[in-house]
Amino acid sequence: LAMQDTLGNLFAAISLQIDKPFEIGDWIEVRNGGDRIAGQVLEISWRATVLIAVTDEIIVIPNRSMAQREILNFSGRNRPFVRSQMFRIPFGTSIDSAKAVLVESLASVPGVARNPRPVVIVSETTESWITLKVVYSVSDYGAQYGIADRYLTLALADLEKAGLALAAPRLTVEAQERSADR
């Protein structure tokens, strides 16, 4: 009974070695229900798999847990990873101008795949704004957050240079007169 965890990890490690759902250096995401753990595989031992997260955190997952979870491997794909970013612009803003600025900003960010071509679509309208969704692809899963940061920084600066502002939430309050009977 005392050896149950050790034996479980050993048999799971053997299973992981035979099936090879990932290798050292692969970017993986381990899912268990709503929980997600993502990182680059640093080490695979008989007891556990060690990941390094994008934020440089070391994550140790017992092999028994690995064998019981859904594993997504993002390495070795033939096509890039699709990412998106939303921008809310106020009504009255030229949608075509905003789309052009957002696509031009993306073109100068290293790491963004040129194929498939990035697109900007109107994804939502509300009484306060229009939401533009920028859809683009990246080839390096591990670099996606740095690429997104560079893009957002550049896009915000380019929108400002073009005289285009992002929408601010607004609330309209209307007062009603009370009748004398109350």
PDB file of C-alpha atoms in Angstrom:
ATOM      1  CA  LEU A   1       0.000   0.000   0.000  1.00  0.00           C
ATOM      2  CA  ALA A   2       2.865   2.361   0.814  1.00  0.00           C
ATOM      3  CA  MET A   3       4.362   1.794  -2.650  1.00  0.00           C
ATOM      4  CA  GLN A   4       1.125   2.599  -4.520  1.00  0.00           C
ATOM      5  CA  ASP A   5       2.114   6.154  -5.544  1.00  0.00           C
ATOM      6  CA  THR A   6       5.656   5.149  -6.453  1.00  0.00           C
ATOM      7  CA  LEU A   7       4.469   2.233  -8.576  1.00  0.00           C
ATOM      8  CA  GLY A   8       1.739   4.365 -10.153  1.00  0.00           C
ATOM      9  CA  ASN A   9       4.320   6.989 -11.176  1.00  0.00           C
ATOM     10  CA  LEU A  10       6.676   4.274 -12.464  1.00  0.00           C
ATOM     11  CA  PHE A  11       4.027   2.596 -14.638  1.00  0.00           C
ATOM     12  CA  ALA A  12       2.804   5.991 -15.873  1.00  0.00           C
ATOM     13  CA  ALA A  13       6.397   6.936 -16.775  1.00  0.00           C
ATOM     14  CA  ILE A  14       6.785   3.710 -18.737  1.00  0.00           C
ATOM     15  CA  SER A  15       3.514   4.469 -20.530  1.00  0.00           C
ATOM     16  CA  LEU A  16       4.676   8.034 -21.332  1.00  0.00           C
ATOM     17  CA  GLN A  17       7.994   6.685 -22.642  1.00  0.00           C
ATOM     18  CA  ILE A  18       6.266   4.141 -24.896  1.00  0.00           C
ATOM     19  CA  ASP A  19       3.496   6.446 -26.187  1.00  0.00           C
ATOM     20  CA  LYS A  20       5.755   9.542 -26.444  1.00  0.00           C
ATOM     21  CA  PRO A  21       2.980  12.175 -26.426  1.00  0.00           C
ATOM     22  CA  PHE A  22       5.755  14.759 -25.903  1.00  0.00           C
ATOM     23  CA  GLU A  23       9.528  15.067 -25.759  1.00  0.00           C
ATOM     24  CA  ILE A  24      12.007  17.353 -24.021  1.00  0.00           C
ATOM     25  CA  GLY A  25      11.735  20.833 -25.544  1.00  0.00           C
ATOM     26  CA  ASP A  26       8.077  20.468 -26.604  1.00  0.00           C
ATOM     27  CA  TRP A  27       5.521  23.079 -25.562  1.00  0.00           C
ATOM     28  CA  ILE A  28       2.574  21.305 -23.938  1.00  0.00           C
ATOM     29  CA  GLU A  29      -0.610  22.115 -22.094  1.00  0.00           C
ATOM     30  CA  VAL A  30      -1.904  19.694 -19.471  1.00  0.00           C
ATOM     31  CA  ARG A  31      -5.650  19.900 -18.850  1.00  0.00           C
ATOM     32  CA  ASN A  32      -7.709  18.515 -16.021  1.00  0.00           C
ATOM     33  CA  GLY A  33     -11.266  19.791 -16.275  1.00  0.00           C
ATOM     34  CA  GLY A  34     -10.998  23.584 -16.199  1.00  0.00           C
ATOM     35  CA  ASP A  35      -7.417  23.567 -14.897  1.00  0.00           C
ATOM     36  CA  ARG A  36      -4.675  24.205 -17.440  1.00  0.00           C
ATOM     37  CA  ILE A  37      -0.935  24.017 -16.953  1.00  0.00           C
ATOM     38  CA  ALA A  38       1.285  25.060 -19.861  1.00  0.00           C
ATOM     39  CA  GLY A  39       5.016  25.015 -20.310  1.00  0.00           C
ATOM     40  CA  GLN A  40       8.020  23.675 -22.150  1.00  0.00           C
ATOM     41  CA  VAL A  41       9.122  20.147 -21.184  1.00  0.00           C
ATOM     42  CA  LEU A  42      12.410  20.446 -19.331  1.00  0.00           C
ATOM     43  CA  GLU A  43      12.801  16.910 -17.964  1.00  0.00           C
ATOM     44  CA  ILE A  44      11.018  13.554 -17.976  1.00  0.00           C
ATOM     45  CA  SER A  45      12.007  11.237 -15.137  1.00  0.00           C
ATOM     46  CA  TRP A  46      10.550   8.020 -13.763  1.00  0.00           C
ATOM     47  CA  ARG A  47       8.729   9.987 -11.073  1.00  0.00           C
ATOM     48  CA  ALA A  48       7.610  13.236 -12.704  1.00  0.00           C
ATOM     49  CA  THR A  49       7.621  15.522 -15.725  1.00  0.00           C
ATOM     50  CA  VAL A  50       9.155  18.958 -15.238  1.00  0.00           C
ATOM     51  CA  LEU A  51       7.884  21.949 -17.218  1.00  0.00           C
ATOM     52  CA  ILE A  52       9.138  25.501 -17.360  1.00  0.00           C
ATOM     53  CA  ALA A  53       6.311  28.006 -17.783  1.00  0.00           C
ATOM     54  CA  VAL A  54       6.471  31.079 -20.005  1.00  0.00           C
ATOM     55  CA  THR A  55       7.004  33.067 -16.787  1.00  0.00           C
ATOM     56  CA  ASP A  56      10.066  30.878 -15.924  1.00  0.00           C
ATOM     57  CA  GLU A  57       8.287  29.003 -13.141  1.00  0.00           C
ATOM     58  CA  ILE A  58       9.299  25.370 -12.671  1.00  0.00           C
ATOM     59  CA  ILE A  59       6.279  23.043 -12.624  1.00  0.00           C
ATOM     60  CA  VAL A  60       6.644  19.436 -11.472  1.00  0.00           C
ATOM     61  CA  ILE A  61       3.772  17.115 -12.381  1.00  0.00           C
ATOM     62  CA  PRO A  62       3.807  13.511 -11.132  1.00  0.00           C
ATOM     63  CA  ASN A  63       3.675  11.075 -14.054  1.00  0.00           C
ATOM     64  CA  ARG A  64       0.621   9.393 -12.587  1.00  0.00           C
ATOM     65  CA  SER A  65      -1.233  12.722 -12.919  1.00  0.00           C
ATOM     66  CA  MET A  66       0.152  13.224 -16.436  1.00  0.00           C
ATOM     67  CA  ALA A  67      -1.190   9.843 -17.516  1.00  0.00           C
ATOM     68  CA  GLN A  68      -4.679  10.752 -16.252  1.00  0.00           C
ATOM     69  CA  ARG A  69      -4.914  14.168 -17.922  1.00  0.00           C
ATOM     70  CA  GLU A  70      -5.458  15.502 -21.402  1.00  0.00           C
ATOM     71  CA  ILE A  71      -2.164  16.618 -22.968  1.00  0.00           C
ATOM     72  CA  LEU A  72      -1.967  19.052 -25.886  1.00  0.00           C
ATOM     73  CA  ASN A  73       1.382  19.197 -27.675  1.00  0.00           C
ATOM     74  CA  PHE A  74       2.020  22.468 -29.532  1.00  0.00           C
ATOM     75  CA  SER A  75       5.437  21.546 -30.913  1.00  0.00           C
ATOM     76  CA  GLY A  76       6.114  20.030 -34.284  1.00  0.00           C
ATOM     77  CA  ARG A  77       3.016  21.464 -35.932  1.00  0.00           C
ATOM     78  CA  ASN A  78       3.038  22.272 -39.607  1.00  0.00           C
ATOM     79  CA  ARG A  79       0.838  25.340 -39.251  1.00  0.00           C
ATOM     80  CA  PRO A  80       1.077  28.376 -37.009  1.00  0.00           C
ATOM     81  CA  PHE A  81      -0.988  29.044 -33.891  1.00  0.00           C
ATOM     82  CA  VAL A  82      -3.938  31.417 -34.227  1.00  0.00           C
ATOM     83  CA  ARG A  83      -4.163  34.258 -31.716  1.00  0.00           C
ATOM     84  CA  SER A  84      -6.475  37.250 -31.448  1.00  0.00           C
ATOM     85  CA  GLN A  85      -6.750  40.638 -29.796  1.00  0.00           C
ATOM     86  CA  MET A  86      -9.801  42.854 -29.323  1.00  0.00           C
ATOM     87  CA  PHE A  87      -9.940  46.629 -29.680  1.00  0.00           C
ATOM     88  CA  ARG A  88     -13.020  48.708 -28.857  1.00  0.00           C
ATOM     89  CA  ILE A  89     -13.463  51.902 -30.817  1.00  0.00           C
ATOM     90  CA  PRO A  90     -16.162  54.536 -30.279  1.00  0.00           C
ATOM     91  CA  PHE A  91     -19.040  55.016 -32.695  1.00  0.00           C
ATOM     92  CA  GLY A  92     -18.196  57.625 -35.313  1.00  0.00           C
ATOM     93  CA  THR A  93     -14.655  56.288 -35.778  1.00  0.00           C
ATOM     94  CA  SER A  94     -13.808  55.222 -39.311  1.00  0.00           C
ATOM     95  CA  ILE A  95     -13.826  51.420 -39.143  1.00  0.00           C
ATOM     96  CA  ASP A  96     -11.733  51.155 -42.324  1.00  0.00           C
ATOM     97  CA  SER A  97      -9.080  53.519 -40.909  1.00  0.00           C
ATOM     98  CA  ALA A  98      -8.907  51.619 -37.619  1.00  0.00           C
ATOM     99  CA  LYS A  99      -8.633  48.282 -39.462  1.00  0.00           C
ATOM    100  CA  ALA A 100      -5.826  49.636 -41.665  1.00  0.00           C
ATOM    101  CA  VAL A 101      -3.824  50.918 -38.677  1.00  0.00           C
ATOM    102  CA  LEU A 102      -4.217  47.622 -36.797  1.00  0.00           C
ATOM    103  CA  VAL A 103      -3.077  45.526 -39.782  1.00  0.00           C
ATOM    104  CA  GLU A 104      -0.128  47.850 -40.525  1.00  0.00           C
ATOM    105  CA  SER A 105       0.996  47.664 -36.891  1.00  0.00           C
ATOM    106  CA  LEU A 106       0.914  43.881 -37.014  1.00  0.00           C
ATOM    107  CA  ALA A 107       3.014  43.769 -40.193  1.00  0.00           C
ATOM    108  CA  SER A 108       6.010  45.238 -38.377  1.00  0.00           C
ATOM    109  CA  VAL A 109       5.987  42.815 -35.415  1.00  0.00           C
ATOM    110  CA  PRO A 110       8.607  40.051 -35.669  1.00  0.00           C
ATOM    111  CA  GLY A 111       7.256  36.541 -35.120  1.00  0.00           C
ATOM    112  CA  VAL A 112       3.851  37.119 -36.703  1.00  0.00           C
ATOM    113  CA  ALA A 113       3.245  34.630 -39.510  1.00  0.00           C
ATOM    114  CA  ARG A 114       2.483  36.170 -42.902  1.00  0.00           C
ATOM    115  CA  ASN A 115       0.482  33.133 -43.995  1.00  0.00           C
ATOM    116  CA  PRO A 116      -2.384  32.943 -43.250  1.00  0.00           C
ATOM    117  CA  ARG A 117      -2.787  36.699 -43.636  1.00  0.00           C
ATOM    118  CA  PRO A 118      -3.836  38.588 -40.506  1.00  0.00           C
ATOM    119  CA  VAL A 119      -7.409  39.903 -40.616  1.00  0.00           C
ATOM    120  CA  VAL A 120      -9.443  42.460 -38.697  1.00  0.00           C
ATOM    121  CA  ILE A 121     -13.174  41.867 -38.373  1.00  0.00           C
ATOM    122  CA  VAL A 122     -16.028  43.654 -36.645  1.00  0.00           C
ATOM    123  CA  SER A 123     -17.004  41.170 -33.955  1.00  0.00           C
ATOM    124  CA  GLU A 124     -19.477  43.097 -31.806  1.00  0.00           C
ATOM    125  CA  THR A 125     -21.388  46.326 -31.494  1.00  0.00           C
ATOM    126  CA  THR A 126     -22.962  47.747 -28.361  1.00  0.00           C
ATOM    127  CA  GLU A 127     -24.568  51.035 -27.500  1.00  0.00           C
ATOM    128  CA  SER A 128     -21.122  52.312 -26.453  1.00  0.00           C
ATOM    129  CA  TRP A 129     -18.608  50.941 -28.958  1.00  0.00           C
ATOM    130  CA  ILE A 130     -17.649  48.729 -31.886  1.00  0.00           C
ATOM    131  CA  THR A 131     -15.315  45.801 -31.186  1.00  0.00           C
ATOM    132  CA  LEU A 132     -12.667  44.975 -33.758  1.00  0.00           C
ATOM    133  CA  LYS A 133     -11.047  41.555 -33.499  1.00  0.00           C
ATOM    134  CA  VAL A 134      -7.540  41.180 -34.911  1.00  0.00           C
ATOM    135  CA  VAL A 135      -6.793  37.550 -35.840  1.00  0.00           C
ATOM    136  CA  TYR A 136      -3.178  36.630 -36.540  1.00  0.00           C
ATOM    137  CA  SER A 137      -0.850  33.639 -36.366  1.00  0.00           C
ATOM    138  CA  VAL A 138       2.464  32.953 -34.651  1.00  0.00           C
ATOM    139  CA  SER A 139       4.863  30.120 -35.382  1.00  0.00           C
ATOM    140  CA  ASP A 140       6.589  29.911 -31.982  1.00  0.00           C
ATOM    141  CA  TYR A 141       4.194  28.924 -29.193  1.00  0.00           C
ATOM    142  CA  GLY A 142       6.652  30.006 -26.503  1.00  0.00           C
ATOM    143  CA  ALA A 143       7.028  33.506 -27.945  1.00  0.00           C
ATOM    144  CA  GLN A 144       3.299  34.251 -28.223  1.00  0.00           C
ATOM    145  CA  TYR A 145       3.077  36.470 -25.118  1.00  0.00           C
ATOM    146  CA  GLY A 146       6.096  38.567 -26.098  1.00  0.00           C
ATOM    147  CA  ILE A 147       4.715  38.936 -29.626  1.00  0.00           C
ATOM    148  CA  ALA A 148       1.312  39.983 -28.230  1.00  0.00           C
ATOM    149  CA  ASP A 149       2.982  42.539 -25.953  1.00  0.00           C
ATOM    150  CA  ARG A 150       4.998  44.049 -28.831  1.00  0.00           C
ATOM    151  CA  TYR A 151       1.891  44.163 -31.019  1.00  0.00           C
ATOM    152  CA  LEU A 152      -0.347  45.784 -28.399  1.00  0.00           C
ATOM    153  CA  THR A 153       2.292  48.397 -27.556  1.00  0.00           C
ATOM    154  CA  LEU A 154       2.805  49.256 -31.225  1.00  0.00           C
ATOM    155  CA  ALA A 155      -0.904  49.167 -32.143  1.00  0.00           C
ATOM    156  CA  LEU A 156      -1.866  51.519 -29.303  1.00  0.00           C
ATOM    157  CA  ALA A 157       0.875  53.977 -30.289  1.00  0.00           C
ATOM    158  CA  ASP A 158      -0.105  53.780 -33.986  1.00  0.00           C
ATOM    159  CA  LEU A 159      -3.793  54.324 -33.193  1.00  0.00           C
ATOM    160  CA  GLU A 160      -2.880  57.387 -31.149  1.00  0.00           C
ATOM    161  CA  LYS A 161      -0.639  58.740 -33.965  1.00  0.00           C
ATOM    162  CA  ALA A 162      -3.525  58.301 -36.400  1.00  0.00           C
ATOM    163  CA  GLY A 163      -5.830  60.253 -34.063  1.00  0.00           C
ATOM    164  CA  LEU A 164      -7.954  57.191 -33.295  1.00  0.00           C
ATOM    165  CA  ALA A 165      -8.978  56.632 -29.693  1.00  0.00           C
ATOM    166  CA  LEU A 166     -10.197  53.516 -27.947  1.00  0.00           C
ATOM    167  CA  ALA A 167     -13.732  53.596 -26.601  1.00  0.00           C
ATOM    168  CA  ALA A 168     -14.324  54.350 -22.959  1.00  0.00           C
ATOM    169  CA  PRO A 169     -17.246  52.813 -21.117  1.00  0.00           C
ATOM    170  CA  ARG A 170     -20.040  55.275 -20.693  1.00  0.00           C
ATOM    171  CA  LEU A 171     -23.168  55.381 -18.676  1.00  0.00           C
ATOM    172  CA  THR A 172     -26.126  57.590 -19.464  1.00  0.00           C
ATOM    173  CA  VAL A 173     -28.300  58.585 -16.529  1.00  0.00           C
ATOM    174  CA  GLU A 174     -31.676  60.131 -17.161  1.00  0.00           C
ATOM    175  CA  ALA A 175     -33.649  61.785 -14.388  1.00  0.00           C
ATOM    176  CA  GLN A 176     -37.397  61.517 -14.308  1.00  0.00           C
ATOM    177  CA  GLU A 177     -39.646  64.039 -12.623  1.00  0.00           C
ATOM    178  CA  ARG A 178     -41.675  62.777  -9.707  1.00  0.00           C
ATOM    179  CA  SER A 179     -45.374  63.374  -9.757  1.00  0.00           C
ATOM    180  CA  ALA A 180     -46.956  65.458  -7.000  1.00  0.00           C
ATOM    181  CA  ASP A 181     -49.096  62.481  -5.884  1.00  0.00           C
ATOM    182  CA  ARG A 182     -46.148  60.561  -4.409  1.00  0.00           C
TER     183      ARG A 182
END
